[in-house]
């Protein structure tokens, strides 16, 4: 029997590719950059499985071009690049990679927070530029993290891990979430639930965003919200770029309305080199690498491969975002 055709849109851990290739007719897009749209539309014409990344837009147009498609396995926990409603309508399963990246992403969030608070990137630039002439009592003064107040916006798995790390720094932790967490979690992680986002923004020294991107969270943090923050506050975003209105953030950073920001994500990725944010010293911008550890990316790839192979066999993928597809069959 012919093996099912699959398209993998970027090189991932070799053992995972071997696993996929052993039971499918796999084509790999072995390039640093994503397949251009026309290439992607062409490649999916005869495939039953697609292993996609968050840079691949999986919409109705793509599904129209892929009449055989059974499973889209996204190598990410987020799946805002996929029109899940459309996939479900067509009986196409969608898989994602939750859990395995939680702690790695929380570690990186904390790295961004510490680096922004203590001006680490600026300090490195200062040293390399030959500005380190002596120990200076007023040089590169930053903000204390210990005993400061952290406001977590979107407190799911990753938010909770960030809260855990914050406890080691004796921080007070506030959180705002669609649904209040169980009392046991609040107690275990020392969390204070703040139902009003404005209140959280006005009380926090550090605001960190971990909400999923949905129509409701698009530009959740814009001019009015930034105006609520303290002039000494720092905004961290390791979720999705469009949750923060980047033009409003630029104005707030430039005018000193807030002190700084640490971003792992931007509205347009990659950020354009002429974006005004890049001219500011009080923002750190990383290229969407919060989950990028060797171990975590390997685990994510393995999970994505398992989801893909299950979907090809019409089995429920271990991590499926639209299990309704199975019930309807
Ligand atoms: C995700 O998984 O959604 C991250 O943004 C990349 O790891």
mmCIF file of C-alpha atoms and ligand atoms in Angstrom:
data_model
loop_
_atom_site.group_PDB
_atom_site.id
_atom_site.type_symbol
_atom_site.label_atom_id
_atom_site.label_comp_id
_atom_site.label_asym_id
_atom_site.label_seq_id
_atom_site.Cartn_x
_atom_site.Cartn_y
_atom_site.Cartn_z
ATOM 1 C CA UNK A 1 0.000 0.000 0.000
ATOM 2 C CA UNK A 2 1.272 3.467 -0.835
ATOM 3 C CA UNK A 3 2.453 5.440 2.152
ATOM 4 C CA UNK A 4 0.542 8.659 2.942
ATOM 5 C CA UNK A 5 2.183 11.822 1.656
ATOM 6 C CA UNK A 6 3.190 14.426 4.189
ATOM 7 C CA UNK A 7 4.878 17.791 3.963
ATOM 8 C CA UNK A 8 7.096 19.075 6.769
ATOM 9 C CA UNK A 9 7.580 22.814 6.434
ATOM 10 C CA UNK A 10 11.016 23.092 8.144
ATOM 11 C CA UNK A 11 13.902 20.971 9.355
ATOM 12 C CA UNK A 12 13.230 19.650 12.862
ATOM 13 C CA UNK A 13 15.095 17.161 15.101
ATOM 14 C CA UNK A 14 16.517 14.379 12.903
ATOM 15 C CA UNK A 15 15.128 11.529 15.026
ATOM 16 C CA UNK A 16 11.670 12.976 14.517
ATOM 17 C CA UNK A 17 12.138 13.252 10.779
ATOM 18 C CA UNK A 18 13.323 9.620 10.747
ATOM 19 C CA UNK A 19 10.221 8.580 12.645
ATOM 20 C CA UNK A 20 7.934 10.390 10.201
ATOM 21 C CA UNK A 21 9.821 9.135 7.157
ATOM 22 C CA UNK A 22 9.619 5.517 8.308
ATOM 23 C CA UNK A 23 5.860 5.371 7.837
ATOM 24 C CA UNK A 24 5.096 8.108 5.327
ATOM 25 C CA UNK A 25 6.154 9.470 1.982
ATOM 26 C CA UNK A 26 7.682 12.599 3.520
ATOM 27 C CA UNK A 27 8.793 15.755 1.786
ATOM 28 C CA UNK A 28 10.842 18.206 3.845
ATOM 29 C CA UNK A 29 11.190 21.926 3.156
ATOM 30 C CA UNK A 30 14.849 22.051 4.120
ATOM 31 C CA UNK A 31 15.311 25.792 4.188
ATOM 32 C CA UNK A 32 15.985 28.394 6.826
ATOM 33 C CA UNK A 33 13.017 30.460 5.681
ATOM 34 C CA UNK A 34 9.412 29.198 5.476
ATOM 35 C CA UNK A 35 8.085 27.979 2.129
ATOM 36 C CA UNK A 36 6.660 30.937 0.188
ATOM 37 C CA UNK A 37 2.875 30.907 0.021
ATOM 38 C CA UNK A 38 2.666 29.706 -3.598
ATOM 39 C CA UNK A 39 5.104 26.877 -2.863
ATOM 40 C CA UNK A 40 3.166 25.822 0.228
ATOM 41 C CA UNK A 41 -0.114 25.827 -1.721
ATOM 42 C CA UNK A 42 1.529 23.698 -4.366
ATOM 43 C CA UNK A 43 3.156 21.232 -1.949
ATOM 44 C CA UNK A 44 -0.073 20.457 -0.077
ATOM 45 C CA UNK A 45 -2.037 19.437 -3.175
ATOM 46 C CA UNK A 46 -1.639 15.703 -2.614
ATOM 47 C CA UNK A 47 -0.680 15.465 1.050
ATOM 48 C CA UNK A 48 -2.687 13.811 3.810
ATOM 49 C CA UNK A 49 -0.577 15.294 6.570
ATOM 50 C CA UNK A 50 1.080 18.637 7.124
ATOM 51 C CA UNK A 51 3.590 19.416 9.862
ATOM 52 C CA UNK A 52 3.422 23.187 10.106
ATOM 53 C CA UNK A 53 5.046 25.963 12.097
ATOM 54 C CA UNK A 54 3.530 29.152 13.463
ATOM 55 C CA UNK A 55 4.922 30.960 10.416
ATOM 56 C CA UNK A 56 2.700 28.948 8.048
ATOM 57 C CA UNK A 57 -0.790 30.335 7.504
ATOM 58 C CA UNK A 58 -3.220 27.438 7.396
ATOM 59 C CA UNK A 59 -6.497 28.909 6.179
ATOM 60 C CA UNK A 60 -9.442 28.041 3.941
ATOM 61 C CA UNK A 61 -7.410 28.788 0.803
ATOM 62 C CA UNK A 62 -4.781 26.259 1.841
ATOM 63 C CA UNK A 63 -7.398 23.686 2.790
ATOM 64 C CA UNK A 64 -9.050 24.160 -0.616
ATOM 65 C CA UNK A 65 -5.703 23.409 -2.209
ATOM 66 C CA UNK A 66 -5.299 20.239 -0.109
ATOM 67 C CA UNK A 67 -8.352 18.020 -0.672
ATOM 68 C CA UNK A 68 -6.686 14.948 0.878
ATOM 69 C CA UNK A 69 -5.590 16.715 4.097
ATOM 70 C CA UNK A 70 -6.442 14.787 7.291
ATOM 71 C CA UNK A 71 -4.165 16.366 9.879
ATOM 72 C CA UNK A 72 -2.359 19.644 10.436
ATOM 73 C CA UNK A 73 0.186 19.138 13.180
ATOM 74 C CA UNK A 74 1.489 22.471 14.400
ATOM 75 C CA UNK A 75 4.876 22.565 16.065
ATOM 76 C CA UNK A 76 3.810 25.109 18.709
ATOM 77 C CA UNK A 77 1.444 25.332 21.608
ATOM 78 C CA UNK A 78 -0.213 28.370 20.001
ATOM 79 C CA UNK A 79 -2.269 27.754 16.870
ATOM 80 C CA UNK A 80 -3.503 31.212 15.926
ATOM 81 C CA UNK A 81 -1.893 30.616 12.492
ATOM 82 C CA UNK A 82 -4.553 27.978 11.805
ATOM 83 C CA UNK A 83 -8.224 28.520 11.033
ATOM 84 C CA UNK A 84 -9.388 25.752 13.375
ATOM 85 C CA UNK A 85 -13.093 26.385 12.708
ATOM 86 C CA UNK A 86 -12.522 25.860 9.011
ATOM 87 C CA UNK A 87 -10.426 22.736 9.644
ATOM 88 C CA UNK A 88 -13.089 21.259 11.929
ATOM 89 C CA UNK A 89 -15.788 21.933 9.334
ATOM 90 C CA UNK A 90 -13.770 19.939 6.840
ATOM 91 C CA UNK A 91 -12.938 17.082 9.225
ATOM 92 C CA UNK A 92 -9.256 18.025 9.387
ATOM 93 C CA UNK A 93 -7.619 17.331 12.747
ATOM 94 C CA UNK A 94 -5.350 19.984 14.278
ATOM 95 C CA UNK A 95 -2.588 19.077 16.716
ATOM 96 C CA UNK A 96 -0.366 21.278 18.901
ATOM 97 C CA UNK A 97 2.461 20.839 21.435
ATOM 98 C CA UNK A 98 1.353 21.980 24.896
ATOM 99 C CA UNK A 99 3.075 21.263 28.193
ATOM 100 C CA UNK A 100 6.613 20.423 27.103
ATOM 101 C CA UNK A 101 7.565 24.055 26.572
ATOM 102 C CA UNK A 102 5.940 25.490 29.677
ATOM 103 C CA UNK A 103 8.988 25.668 31.944
ATOM 104 C CA UNK A 104 11.422 26.632 29.193
ATOM 105 C CA UNK A 105 9.143 29.505 28.201
ATOM 106 C CA UNK A 106 8.756 30.578 31.834
ATOM 107 C CA UNK A 107 12.564 30.526 32.250
ATOM 108 C CA UNK A 108 12.958 32.775 29.230
ATOM 109 C CA UNK A 109 10.224 35.116 30.420
ATOM 110 C CA UNK A 110 12.176 35.536 33.608
ATOM 111 C CA UNK A 111 15.392 36.055 31.664
ATOM 112 C CA UNK A 112 13.689 38.884 29.741
ATOM 113 C CA UNK A 113 12.308 40.355 32.950
ATOM 114 C CA UNK A 114 15.671 40.321 34.723
ATOM 115 C CA UNK A 115 17.533 41.576 31.666
ATOM 116 C CA UNK A 116 15.087 44.466 31.157
ATOM 117 C CA UNK A 117 15.037 45.339 34.875
ATOM 118 C CA UNK A 118 18.834 45.334 35.214
ATOM 119 C CA UNK A 119 19.541 46.755 31.726
ATOM 120 C CA UNK A 120 21.702 43.783 30.846
ATOM 121 C CA UNK A 121 21.682 44.148 27.063
ATOM 122 C CA UNK A 122 22.384 47.872 27.320
ATOM 123 C CA UNK A 123 25.231 47.079 29.753
ATOM 124 C CA UNK A 124 26.787 44.614 27.326
ATOM 125 C CA UNK A 125 26.605 47.213 24.530
ATOM 126 C CA UNK A 126 28.154 49.777 26.889
ATOM 127 C CA UNK A 127 31.087 47.481 27.670
ATOM 128 C CA UNK A 128 31.738 46.551 24.052
ATOM 129 C CA UNK A 129 31.613 50.219 23.022
ATOM 130 C CA UNK A 130 34.514 50.939 25.392
ATOM 131 C CA UNK A 131 32.418 53.037 27.788
ATOM 132 C CA UNK A 132 33.466 51.104 30.896
ATOM 133 C CA UNK A 133 36.052 53.545 32.271
ATOM 134 C CA UNK A 134 35.554 52.943 35.991
ATOM 135 C CA UNK A 135 33.107 51.639 38.590
ATOM 136 C CA UNK A 136 30.455 54.350 38.604
ATOM 137 C CA UNK A 137 27.967 54.834 41.427
ATOM 138 C CA UNK A 138 25.327 56.127 39.015
ATOM 139 C CA UNK A 139 26.088 53.938 35.998
ATOM 140 C CA UNK A 140 23.310 51.811 34.452
ATOM 141 C CA UNK A 141 21.051 51.843 37.472
ATOM 142 C CA UNK A 142 18.104 49.500 37.052
ATOM 143 C CA UNK A 143 15.049 48.295 38.918
ATOM 144 C CA UNK A 144 14.983 45.724 41.706
ATOM 145 C CA UNK A 145 13.146 42.536 40.920
ATOM 146 C CA UNK A 146 13.145 41.105 44.415
ATOM 147 C CA UNK A 147 10.134 42.156 46.487
ATOM 148 C CA UNK A 148 8.586 43.910 43.468
ATOM 149 C CA UNK A 149 5.010 43.267 42.307
ATOM 150 C CA UNK A 150 4.491 41.074 39.262
ATOM 151 C CA UNK A 151 1.225 41.234 37.294
ATOM 152 C CA UNK A 152 0.511 38.173 35.159
ATOM 153 C CA UNK A 153 -1.980 38.722 32.351
ATOM 154 C CA UNK A 154 -3.265 35.316 31.263
ATOM 155 C CA UNK A 155 -2.418 32.801 33.931
ATOM 156 C CA UNK A 156 -2.491 29.380 32.314
ATOM 157 C CA UNK A 157 0.300 26.827 32.496
ATOM 158 C CA UNK A 158 3.084 29.233 31.512
ATOM 159 C CA UNK A 159 1.800 32.081 33.678
ATOM 160 C CA UNK A 160 1.734 29.751 36.655
ATOM 161 C CA UNK A 161 5.337 28.659 36.078
ATOM 162 C CA UNK A 162 6.352 32.319 35.905
ATOM 163 C CA UNK A 163 4.577 32.844 39.233
ATOM 164 C CA UNK A 164 6.554 29.950 40.698
ATOM 165 C CA UNK A 165 9.828 31.593 39.661
ATOM 166 C CA UNK A 166 8.656 34.943 41.044
ATOM 167 C CA UNK A 167 8.282 33.421 44.494
ATOM 168 C CA UNK A 168 12.020 32.754 44.568
ATOM 169 C CA UNK A 169 12.484 36.508 44.207
ATOM 170 C CA UNK A 170 10.009 37.241 47.014
ATOM 171 C CA UNK A 171 7.749 39.013 44.552
ATOM 172 C CA UNK A 172 4.106 39.769 45.178
ATOM 173 C CA UNK A 173 2.187 38.094 42.362
ATOM 174 C CA UNK A 174 -1.102 39.396 40.965
ATOM 175 C CA UNK A 175 -2.908 37.705 38.099
ATOM 176 C CA UNK A 176 -5.685 38.515 35.702
ATOM 177 C CA UNK A 177 -7.349 35.702 33.821
ATOM 178 C CA UNK A 178 -10.600 34.968 32.032
ATOM 179 C CA UNK A 179 -11.361 32.340 34.634
ATOM 180 C CA UNK A 180 -10.239 32.538 38.232
ATOM 181 C CA UNK A 181 -7.854 29.723 39.156
ATOM 182 C CA UNK A 182 -8.649 27.174 41.862
ATOM 183 C CA UNK A 183 -8.057 28.374 45.411
ATOM 184 C CA UNK A 184 -5.483 25.603 45.813
ATOM 185 C CA UNK A 185 -3.382 27.117 42.985
ATOM 186 C CA UNK A 186 -3.736 30.604 44.418
ATOM 187 C CA UNK A 187 -2.551 29.321 47.753
ATOM 188 C CA UNK A 188 0.250 27.137 46.422
ATOM 189 C CA UNK A 189 1.685 29.884 44.209
ATOM 190 C CA UNK A 190 0.818 32.864 46.427
ATOM 191 C CA UNK A 191 -1.379 34.458 43.759
ATOM 192 C CA UNK A 192 -3.804 37.338 44.171
ATOM 193 C CA UNK A 193 -6.601 37.341 41.619
ATOM 194 C CA UNK A 194 -7.311 40.801 40.195
ATOM 195 C CA UNK A 195 -10.467 40.692 38.055
ATOM 196 C CA UNK A 196 -9.964 44.257 36.829
ATOM 197 C CA UNK A 197 -7.091 44.495 34.322
ATOM 198 C CA UNK A 198 -6.664 48.239 34.935
ATOM 199 C CA UNK A 199 -6.133 47.600 38.625
ATOM 200 C CA UNK A 200 -3.469 44.985 37.925
ATOM 201 C CA UNK A 201 -1.717 47.330 35.480
ATOM 202 C CA UNK A 202 -1.665 50.165 37.986
ATOM 203 C CA UNK A 203 -0.312 48.037 40.836
ATOM 204 C CA UNK A 204 2.358 45.988 39.074
ATOM 205 C CA UNK A 205 6.048 46.851 38.752
ATOM 206 C CA UNK A 206 6.354 44.191 36.045
ATOM 207 C CA UNK A 207 3.522 43.135 33.761
ATOM 208 C CA UNK A 208 3.997 39.874 31.886
ATOM 209 C CA UNK A 209 1.628 38.647 29.192
ATOM 210 C CA UNK A 210 0.821 34.973 28.746
ATOM 211 C CA UNK A 211 -2.634 35.094 27.172
ATOM 212 C CA UNK A 212 -3.448 33.271 23.952
ATOM 213 C CA UNK A 213 -4.062 35.425 20.890
ATOM 214 C CA UNK A 214 -7.791 35.591 20.168
ATOM 215 C CA UNK A 215 -9.996 38.368 18.729
ATOM 216 C CA UNK A 216 -10.569 39.438 22.372
ATOM 217 C CA UNK A 217 -6.875 39.707 23.256
ATOM 218 C CA UNK A 218 -5.770 41.480 20.054
ATOM 219 C CA UNK A 219 -4.285 44.830 21.218
ATOM 220 C CA UNK A 220 -5.351 44.043 24.768
ATOM 221 C CA UNK A 221 -2.525 46.343 25.823
ATOM 222 C CA UNK A 222 -2.835 49.643 23.987
ATOM 223 C CA UNK A 223 -2.602 53.377 24.785
ATOM 224 C CA UNK A 224 -5.212 53.400 27.570
ATOM 225 C CA UNK A 225 -3.770 50.316 29.270
ATOM 226 C CA UNK A 226 -0.164 51.553 29.056
ATOM 227 C CA UNK A 227 -1.319 54.819 30.610
ATOM 228 C CA UNK A 228 -2.477 52.871 33.654
ATOM 229 C CA UNK A 229 1.011 51.453 34.268
ATOM 230 C CA UNK A 230 3.551 53.010 36.634
ATOM 231 C CA UNK A 231 6.289 55.192 35.072
ATOM 232 C CA UNK A 232 8.769 52.722 36.618
ATOM 233 C CA UNK A 233 7.003 49.653 35.231
ATOM 234 C CA UNK A 234 8.351 47.157 32.721
ATOM 235 C CA UNK A 235 6.217 45.214 30.227
ATOM 236 C CA UNK A 236 7.178 41.677 29.202
ATOM 237 C CA UNK A 237 5.591 39.817 26.288
ATOM 238 C CA UNK A 238 6.508 36.226 25.426
ATOM 239 C CA UNK A 239 3.074 35.328 24.092
ATOM 240 C CA UNK A 240 1.974 36.792 20.753
ATOM 241 C CA UNK A 241 3.062 40.161 19.364
ATOM 242 C CA UNK A 242 -0.355 41.482 18.394
ATOM 243 C CA UNK A 243 -1.631 41.306 21.967
ATOM 244 C CA UNK A 244 0.335 44.540 22.453
ATOM 245 C CA UNK A 245 -0.326 47.553 20.242
ATOM 246 C CA UNK A 246 3.275 48.142 19.215
ATOM 247 C CA UNK A 247 2.772 51.766 18.085
ATOM 248 C CA UNK A 248 1.256 52.574 21.479
ATOM 249 C CA UNK A 249 4.121 50.746 23.196
ATOM 250 C CA UNK A 250 6.666 52.780 21.244
ATOM 251 C CA UNK A 251 5.021 56.024 22.369
ATOM 252 C CA UNK A 252 4.881 54.864 25.996
ATOM 253 C CA UNK A 253 8.557 53.847 25.992
ATOM 254 C CA UNK A 254 9.711 56.949 24.159
ATOM 255 C CA UNK A 255 7.779 59.374 26.348
ATOM 256 C CA UNK A 256 8.800 57.655 29.576
ATOM 257 C CA UNK A 257 5.238 56.696 30.379
ATOM 258 C CA UNK A 258 6.640 53.271 31.229
ATOM 259 C CA UNK A 259 10.266 52.457 31.940
ATOM 260 C CA UNK A 260 11.005 49.530 29.692
ATOM 261 C CA UNK A 261 9.928 46.411 27.868
ATOM 262 C CA UNK A 262 11.211 42.940 27.119
ATOM 263 C CA UNK A 263 9.671 41.354 24.044
ATOM 264 C CA UNK A 264 10.094 37.890 22.596
ATOM 265 C CA UNK A 265 7.370 38.560 20.041
ATOM 266 C CA UNK A 266 6.448 41.504 17.824
ATOM 267 C CA UNK A 267 3.412 42.477 15.782
ATOM 268 C CA UNK A 268 5.185 41.625 12.549
ATOM 269 C CA UNK A 269 7.788 38.869 12.715
ATOM 270 C CA UNK A 270 10.555 39.349 11.967
ATOM 271 C CA UNK A 271 10.421 42.980 13.103
ATOM 272 C CA UNK A 272 11.402 45.354 10.316
ATOM 273 C CA UNK A 273 14.875 46.835 10.750
ATOM 274 C CA UNK A 274 13.431 50.321 10.354
ATOM 275 C CA UNK A 275 10.872 49.792 13.120
ATOM 276 C CA UNK A 276 11.227 52.748 15.537
ATOM 277 C CA UNK A 277 11.248 50.368 18.533
ATOM 278 C CA UNK A 278 14.724 49.244 17.514
ATOM 279 C CA UNK A 279 16.042 52.763 18.049
ATOM 280 C CA UNK A 280 15.115 52.701 21.743
ATOM 281 C CA UNK A 281 17.516 51.564 24.460
ATOM 282 C CA UNK A 282 14.776 50.709 26.941
ATOM 283 C CA UNK A 283 13.418 47.732 25.033
ATOM 284 C CA UNK A 284 14.928 44.291 24.543
ATOM 285 C CA UNK A 285 13.690 42.360 21.531
ATOM 286 C CA UNK A 286 14.382 38.642 21.096
ATOM 287 C CA UNK A 287 13.461 36.735 17.909
ATOM 288 C CA UNK A 288 10.629 34.572 19.328
ATOM 289 C CA UNK A 289 12.913 32.099 21.117
ATOM 290 C CA UNK A 290 11.220 31.558 24.485
ATOM 291 C CA UNK A 291 10.822 27.813 23.867
ATOM 292 C CA UNK A 292 14.178 27.464 22.117
ATOM 293 C CA UNK A 293 16.167 25.015 24.229
ATOM 294 C CA UNK A 294 17.619 21.898 22.633
ATOM 295 C CA UNK A 295 15.623 19.556 24.837
ATOM 296 C CA UNK A 296 12.325 21.419 24.551
ATOM 297 C CA UNK A 297 12.443 21.871 20.791
ATOM 298 C CA UNK A 298 13.217 18.156 20.437
ATOM 299 C CA UNK A 299 10.251 17.263 22.647
ATOM 300 C CA UNK A 300 8.005 19.632 20.686
ATOM 301 C CA UNK A 301 9.101 18.028 17.416
ATOM 302 C CA UNK A 302 8.451 14.543 18.812
ATOM 303 C CA UNK A 303 4.980 15.554 19.964
ATOM 304 C CA UNK A 304 4.205 17.106 16.610
ATOM 305 C CA UNK A 305 5.350 13.916 14.848
ATOM 306 C CA UNK A 306 3.162 11.766 17.119
ATOM 307 C CA UNK A 307 0.164 13.998 16.447
ATOM 308 C CA UNK A 308 0.842 13.804 12.718
ATOM 309 C CA UNK A 309 1.154 10.028 12.596
ATOM 310 C CA UNK A 310 -1.966 9.488 14.723
ATOM 311 C CA UNK A 311 -4.004 11.809 12.522
ATOM 312 C CA UNK A 312 -2.874 10.021 9.383
ATOM 313 C CA UNK A 313 -4.236 6.784 10.838
ATOM 314 C CA UNK A 314 -7.467 8.569 11.706
ATOM 315 C CA UNK A 315 -6.727 8.165 15.405
ATOM 316 C CA UNK A 316 -7.164 10.971 17.908
ATOM 317 C CA UNK A 317 -3.788 12.772 18.098
ATOM 318 C CA UNK A 318 -2.417 12.797 21.671
ATOM 319 C CA UNK A 319 -2.692 16.603 21.614
ATOM 320 C CA UNK A 320 -5.601 17.678 19.503
ATOM 321 C CA UNK A 321 -7.269 21.091 19.572
ATOM 322 C CA UNK A 322 -10.407 20.011 17.693
ATOM 323 C CA UNK A 323 -11.288 16.498 18.952
ATOM 324 C CA UNK A 324 -14.852 17.154 17.735
ATOM 325 C CA UNK A 325 -13.635 16.022 14.341
ATOM 326 C CA UNK A 326 -13.370 12.457 15.708
ATOM 327 C CA UNK A 327 -16.783 12.520 17.332
ATOM 328 C CA UNK A 328 -18.364 13.645 14.088
ATOM 329 C CA UNK A 329 -16.831 10.783 12.113
HETATM 330 C C1 LIG B 1 4.398 28.403 20.727
HETATM 331 O O1 LIG B 1 4.651 27.208 20.890
HETATM 332 O O2 LIG B 1 3.258 28.820 20.531
HETATM 333 C C2 LIG B 1 5.543 29.364 20.823
HETATM 334 O O3 LIG B 1 5.241 30.637 20.453
HETATM 335 C C3 LIG B 1 6.767 28.850 20.115
HETATM 336 O O4 LIG B 1 7.272 27.867 20.925
#
